[in-house]
Coordinates of C-alpha atoms in Angstrom, one line a residue:
X1 CA 4.0 -13.2 82.9
X2 CA 6.3 -15.5 80.9
X3 CA 4.1 -18.5 81.6
X4 CA 1.0 -16.5 80.4
X5 CA 2.8 -15.4 77.3
X6 CA 3.8 -19.0 76.6
X7 CA 0.2 -20.2 77.0
X8 CA -1.0 -17.5 74.6
X9 CA 1.7 -18.5 72.0
X10 CA 0.7 -22.2 72.3
X11 CA -3.0 -21.3 71.9
X12 CA -2.4 -19.1 68.8
X13 CA -0.2 -21.8 67.3
X14 CA -2.8 -24.5 67.9
X15 CA -5.5 -22.3 66.4
X16 CA -3.4 -21.6 63.3
X17 CA -2.6 -25.3 62.9
X18 CA -6.3 -26.2 63.0
X19 CA -7.3 -23.5 60.6
X20 CA -4.5 -24.5 58.1
X21 CA -5.5 -28.2 58.2
X22 CA -9.2 -27.5 57.1
X23 CA -10.1 -29.9 54.4
X24 CA -9.8 -28.2 51.0
X25 CA -12.5 -30.4 49.6
X26 CA -16.3 -30.3 50.0
X27 CA -17.3 -33.2 52.4
X28 CA -20.8 -34.5 52.7
X29 CA -21.4 -36.6 55.8
X30 CA -24.4 -38.9 55.9
X31 CA -24.6 -39.3 59.7
X32 CA -25.4 -42.7 61.2
X33 CA -28.4 -41.8 63.2
X34 CA -30.5 -44.9 62.8
X35 CA -33.9 -44.8 61.1
X36 CA -33.7 -41.1 60.2
X37 CA -32.0 -38.5 58.0
X38 CA -29.1 -36.2 59.1
X39 CA -26.7 -34.8 56.5
X40 CA -23.8 -32.5 57.4
X41 CA -21.8 -30.7 54.8
X42 CA -18.4 -29.0 55.3
X43 CA -17.3 -26.7 52.5
X44 CA -13.8 -25.6 51.4
X45 CA -15.1 -22.0 51.9
X46 CA -15.5 -22.7 55.6
X47 CA -19.3 -22.7 55.4
X48 CA -21.4 -25.5 56.9
X49 CA -24.8 -26.9 56.1
X50 CA -27.1 -29.3 58.0
X51 CA -30.0 -31.1 56.3
X52 CA -32.3 -32.7 58.9
X53 CA -31.2 -34.0 62.3
X54 CA -32.6 -37.5 62.9
X55 CA -34.8 -38.7 65.7
X56 CA -35.0 -37.1 69.1
X57 CA -32.3 -38.4 71.3
X58 CA -30.0 -39.1 68.4
X59 CA -26.4 -38.0 68.8
X60 CA -26.5 -35.6 65.9
X61 CA -25.2 -32.6 67.8
X62 CA -22.4 -34.6 69.3
X63 CA -21.4 -36.1 66.0
X64 CA -21.3 -32.7 64.3
X65 CA -19.3 -31.4 67.2
X66 CA -16.7 -34.1 66.7
X67 CA -16.4 -33.3 63.1
X68 CA -15.7 -29.6 63.6
X69 CA -12.7 -27.8 65.2
X70 CA -13.1 -27.4 68.9
X71 CA -13.6 -23.7 68.7
X72 CA -16.3 -23.8 66.0
X73 CA -19.9 -23.7 67.2
X74 CA -21.6 -22.1 64.2
X75 CA -23.7 -23.7 61.4
X76 CA -24.5 -21.4 58.5
X77 CA -27.6 -23.0 57.2
X78 CA -30.0 -25.7 58.7
X79 CA -32.7 -27.2 56.5
X80 CA -35.6 -29.1 57.9
X81 CA -36.8 -31.0 54.8
X82 CA -40.2 -31.7 56.5
X83 CA -41.6 -32.0 60.0
X84 CA -41.6 -35.7 60.7
X85 CA -39.9 -36.6 64.0
X86 CA -37.2 -38.7 62.4
X87 CA -36.0 -35.6 60.5
X88 CA -36.4 -32.8 63.1
X89 CA -36.2 -34.5 66.4
X90 CA -32.4 -34.3 66.6
X91 CA -32.5 -30.7 65.4
X92 CA -33.8 -29.6 68.8
X93 CA -30.5 -30.4 70.5
X94 CA -28.5 -29.0 67.5
X95 CA -30.4 -25.7 67.9
X96 CA -29.6 -25.6 71.6
X97 CA -25.9 -26.3 71.1
X98 CA -25.0 -24.4 67.9
X99 CA -25.5 -20.9 66.7
X100 CA -27.4 -21.0 63.4
X101 CA -27.3 -18.4 60.7
X102 CA -30.3 -19.4 58.6
X103 CA -33.0 -22.0 59.2
X104 CA -35.0 -23.2 56.1
X105 CA -38.3 -24.7 57.0
X106 CA -41.1 -26.4 54.8
X107 CA -44.4 -24.9 53.9
X108 CA -46.5 -27.3 55.9
X109 CA -47.0 -27.0 59.7
X110 CA -48.1 -29.6 62.2
X111 CA -48.9 -29.9 65.9
X112 CA -47.0 -32.6 67.9
X113 CA -44.9 -32.5 71.1
X114 CA -41.7 -32.8 69.0
X115 CA -42.9 -30.0 66.7
X116 CA -43.7 -27.7 69.7
X117 CA -40.2 -28.2 71.0
X118 CA -38.7 -27.6 67.6
X119 CA -40.6 -24.4 67.0
X120 CA -39.7 -23.2 70.5
X121 CA -36.0 -23.7 69.8
X122 CA -36.3 -22.0 66.4
X123 CA -37.9 -19.0 68.0
X124 CA -35.3 -19.0 70.8
X125 CA -32.4 -19.2 68.3
X126 CA -33.5 -15.9 66.7
X127 CA -32.0 -17.0 63.4
X128 CA -33.1 -15.9 59.9
X129 CA -36.0 -18.2 59.2
X130 CA -37.2 -18.7 55.6
X131 CA -39.7 -21.0 53.9
X132 CA -38.0 -23.3 51.4
X133 CA -39.6 -23.1 47.9
X134 CA -38.7 -24.1 44.4
X135 CA -36.3 -21.6 42.8
X136 CA -34.6 -20.5 46.0
X137 CA -30.8 -20.5 45.8
X138 CA -28.2 -20.2 48.5
X139 CA -24.6 -19.5 47.4
X140 CA -21.7 -20.6 49.6
X141 CA -19.1 -19.0 47.3
X142 CA -18.6 -18.7 43.6
X143 CA -18.5 -22.5 42.9
X144 CA -20.9 -23.8 45.6
X145 CA -24.7 -23.4 45.2
X146 CA -27.7 -25.0 46.9
X147 CA -30.9 -24.9 44.8
X148 CA -34.3 -25.9 46.1
X149 CA -36.2 -27.9 43.5
X150 CA -39.4 -28.6 45.5
X151 CA -41.9 -27.9 46.8
X152 CA -43.4 -25.5 44.3
X153 CA -45.3 -22.6 45.9
X154 CA -48.4 -23.4 43.7
X155 CA -48.2 -27.1 44.4
X156 CA -50.8 -29.3 46.3
X157 CA -49.3 -31.5 48.9
X158 CA -51.3 -34.1 50.8
X159 CA -48.7 -35.1 53.4
X160 CA -45.6 -34.1 55.2
X161 CA -43.6 -36.4 53.0
X162 CA -44.9 -34.8 49.8
X163 CA -44.0 -31.4 51.0
X164 CA -40.4 -32.3 51.7
X165 CA -37.8 -29.8 50.6
X166 CA -35.8 -31.3 47.7
X167 CA -32.4 -29.6 47.3
X168 CA -29.5 -29.9 44.9
X169 CA -26.0 -29.0 46.0
X170 CA -23.5 -28.2 43.2
X171 CA -19.8 -27.8 43.6
X172 CA -18.2 -27.0 40.2
X173 CA -18.9 -30.2 38.2
X174 CA -20.1 -32.4 41.1
X175 CA -23.6 -32.5 42.5
X176 CA -25.6 -34.0 45.3
X177 CA -29.4 -34.4 45.3
X178 CA -31.2 -34.5 48.7
X179 CA -34.8 -35.7 48.5
X180 CA -36.2 -35.9 52.0
X181 CA -39.1 -38.3 52.0
X182 CA -40.8 -37.4 48.7
X183 CA -42.9 -40.1 47.1
X184 CA -43.4 -41.0 43.4
X185 CA -46.1 -38.4 42.9
X186 CA -43.5 -35.7 43.6
X187 CA -40.9 -37.4 41.6
X188 CA -43.3 -37.4 38.6
X189 CA -44.0 -33.7 39.2
X190 CA -40.3 -32.9 39.1
X191 CA -40.0 -34.8 35.9
X192 CA -43.1 -33.1 34.4
X193 CA -41.7 -29.7 35.3
X194 CA -38.5 -30.7 33.4
X195 CA -36.4 -29.8 36.4
X196 CA -32.8 -30.9 36.2
X197 CA -32.5 -33.5 38.9
X198 CA -29.3 -35.1 37.5
X199 CA -26.7 -35.6 40.2
X200 CA -23.6 -37.6 41.0
X201 CA -24.8 -38.6 44.4
X202 CA -28.4 -39.3 45.4
X203 CA -29.8 -39.4 48.9
X204 CA -32.5 -42.0 48.3
X205 CA -35.9 -40.8 49.2
X206 CA -37.8 -42.0 52.3
X207 CA -35.1 -44.5 53.5
X208 CA -35.6 -46.6 50.5
X209 CA -39.4 -47.0 50.8
X210 CA -41.3 -48.6 47.9
X211 CA -43.4 -45.5 47.7
X212 CA -40.4 -43.6 46.3
X213 CA -37.6 -44.1 43.8
X214 CA -39.6 -44.3 40.6
X215 CA -37.4 -46.0 37.9
X216 CA -37.9 -43.0 35.5
X217 CA -36.8 -40.6 38.3
X218 CA -33.7 -42.7 39.1
X219 CA -32.9 -42.8 35.4
X220 CA -33.2 -39.0 35.2
X221 CA -31.0 -38.5 38.3
X222 CA -28.5 -41.1 36.9
X223 CA -26.4 -41.2 40.1
X224 CA -23.0 -42.8 40.5
X225 CA -23.6 -43.2 44.2
X226 CA -26.9 -43.7 46.0
X227 CA -27.0 -43.3 49.8
X228 CA -29.8 -44.8 51.8
X229 CA -30.2 -43.3 55.3
X230 CA -31.8 -46.2 57.2
X231 CA -31.5 -48.0 60.5
X232 CA -33.1 -51.0 62.1
X233 CA -36.9 -50.7 61.3
X234 CA -40.1 -52.6 60.9
X235 CA -41.1 -50.9 57.6
X236 CA -39.1 -53.1 55.3
X237 CA -36.8 -50.3 54.4
X238 CA -35.0 -50.4 52.0
X239 CA -37.4 -52.2 49.8
X240 CA -36.0 -54.9 47.4
X241 CA -37.6 -53.2 44.4
X242 CA -35.7 -50.0 45.2
X243 CA -32.5 -51.9 45.6
X244 CA -33.1 -53.4 42.1
X245 CA -33.9 -50.0 40.6
X246 CA -30.5 -48.8 41.9
X247 CA -28.7 -51.9 40.7
X248 CA -26.4 -49.8 38.3
X249 CA -25.2 -47.5 41.1
X250 CA -22.9 -47.9 44.1
X251 CA -25.3 -48.3 47.0
X252 CA -24.2 -47.1 50.5
X253 CA -26.3 -47.7 53.6
X254 CA -26.0 -46.3 57.1
X255 CA -27.3 -49.6 58.6
X256 CA -24.5 -51.5 56.8
X257 CA -21.7 -49.0 56.4
X258 CA -22.2 -46.8 59.4
X259 CA -21.1 -43.1 59.0
X260 CA -20.7 -42.3 55.3
X261 CA -18.5 -39.4 54.1
X262 CA -18.2 -38.4 50.4
X263 CA -15.5 -35.9 49.4
X264 CA -15.6 -33.8 46.2
X265 CA -12.9 -31.6 44.7
X266 CA -15.5 -30.2 42.3
X267 CA -14.5 -32.6 39.5
X268 CA -14.4 -36.0 41.1
X269 CA -15.7 -37.9 44.1

């Protein structure tokens, strides 16, 4: 009985230690998953957010597990910005390993083997599934809000990339803009709608493709830091013109810098 009581005391003490050492800052992890997007956010409120999951076979679930306390297997919100395999492939294992509160999916639907597996896991998870549209807001506490800026419900989108969910995460005076794979047509649309896209940190659209990152859009965002989620590829990502457009920002790249984590206390990065 004494041995059992001792084990219980150690377990409770360890649990209390882990809880008390939770980072008081908001941390945005741009996971190094190769040529794909996967962004995991830990919040001082204890909430978690995952935006995309990288390619099938990527270690997204394992990486997230290594970032969280051993006892935590919940993710509050998962967003699939669009349904290309380099964004949702890794979500399949995430959905099988973690309990998800809400899953936000795009308007467009497709029909591929990866998509079939993704929708199967979404149905199996039995989470709250919502379609992400402009104007939707998710509050993670008084000072942390995620707002979806695109797609608009009345918009016309010709591709998966154009229908990407664009979301802005604000924590007090700091903000992060996540752009999926939108192209310049959508960037122009956001500017024409006079939507506030300004942000301290920009996740550069479409892995730095030349089809995105319109100079006027980058000027409107005016980021201090630009993160390019890119791996070894044959597409020429990131394009030299995009790098030039971002010349006045600090550019961070997964293919060069590996795993990238940016912390915010709400007033500085």
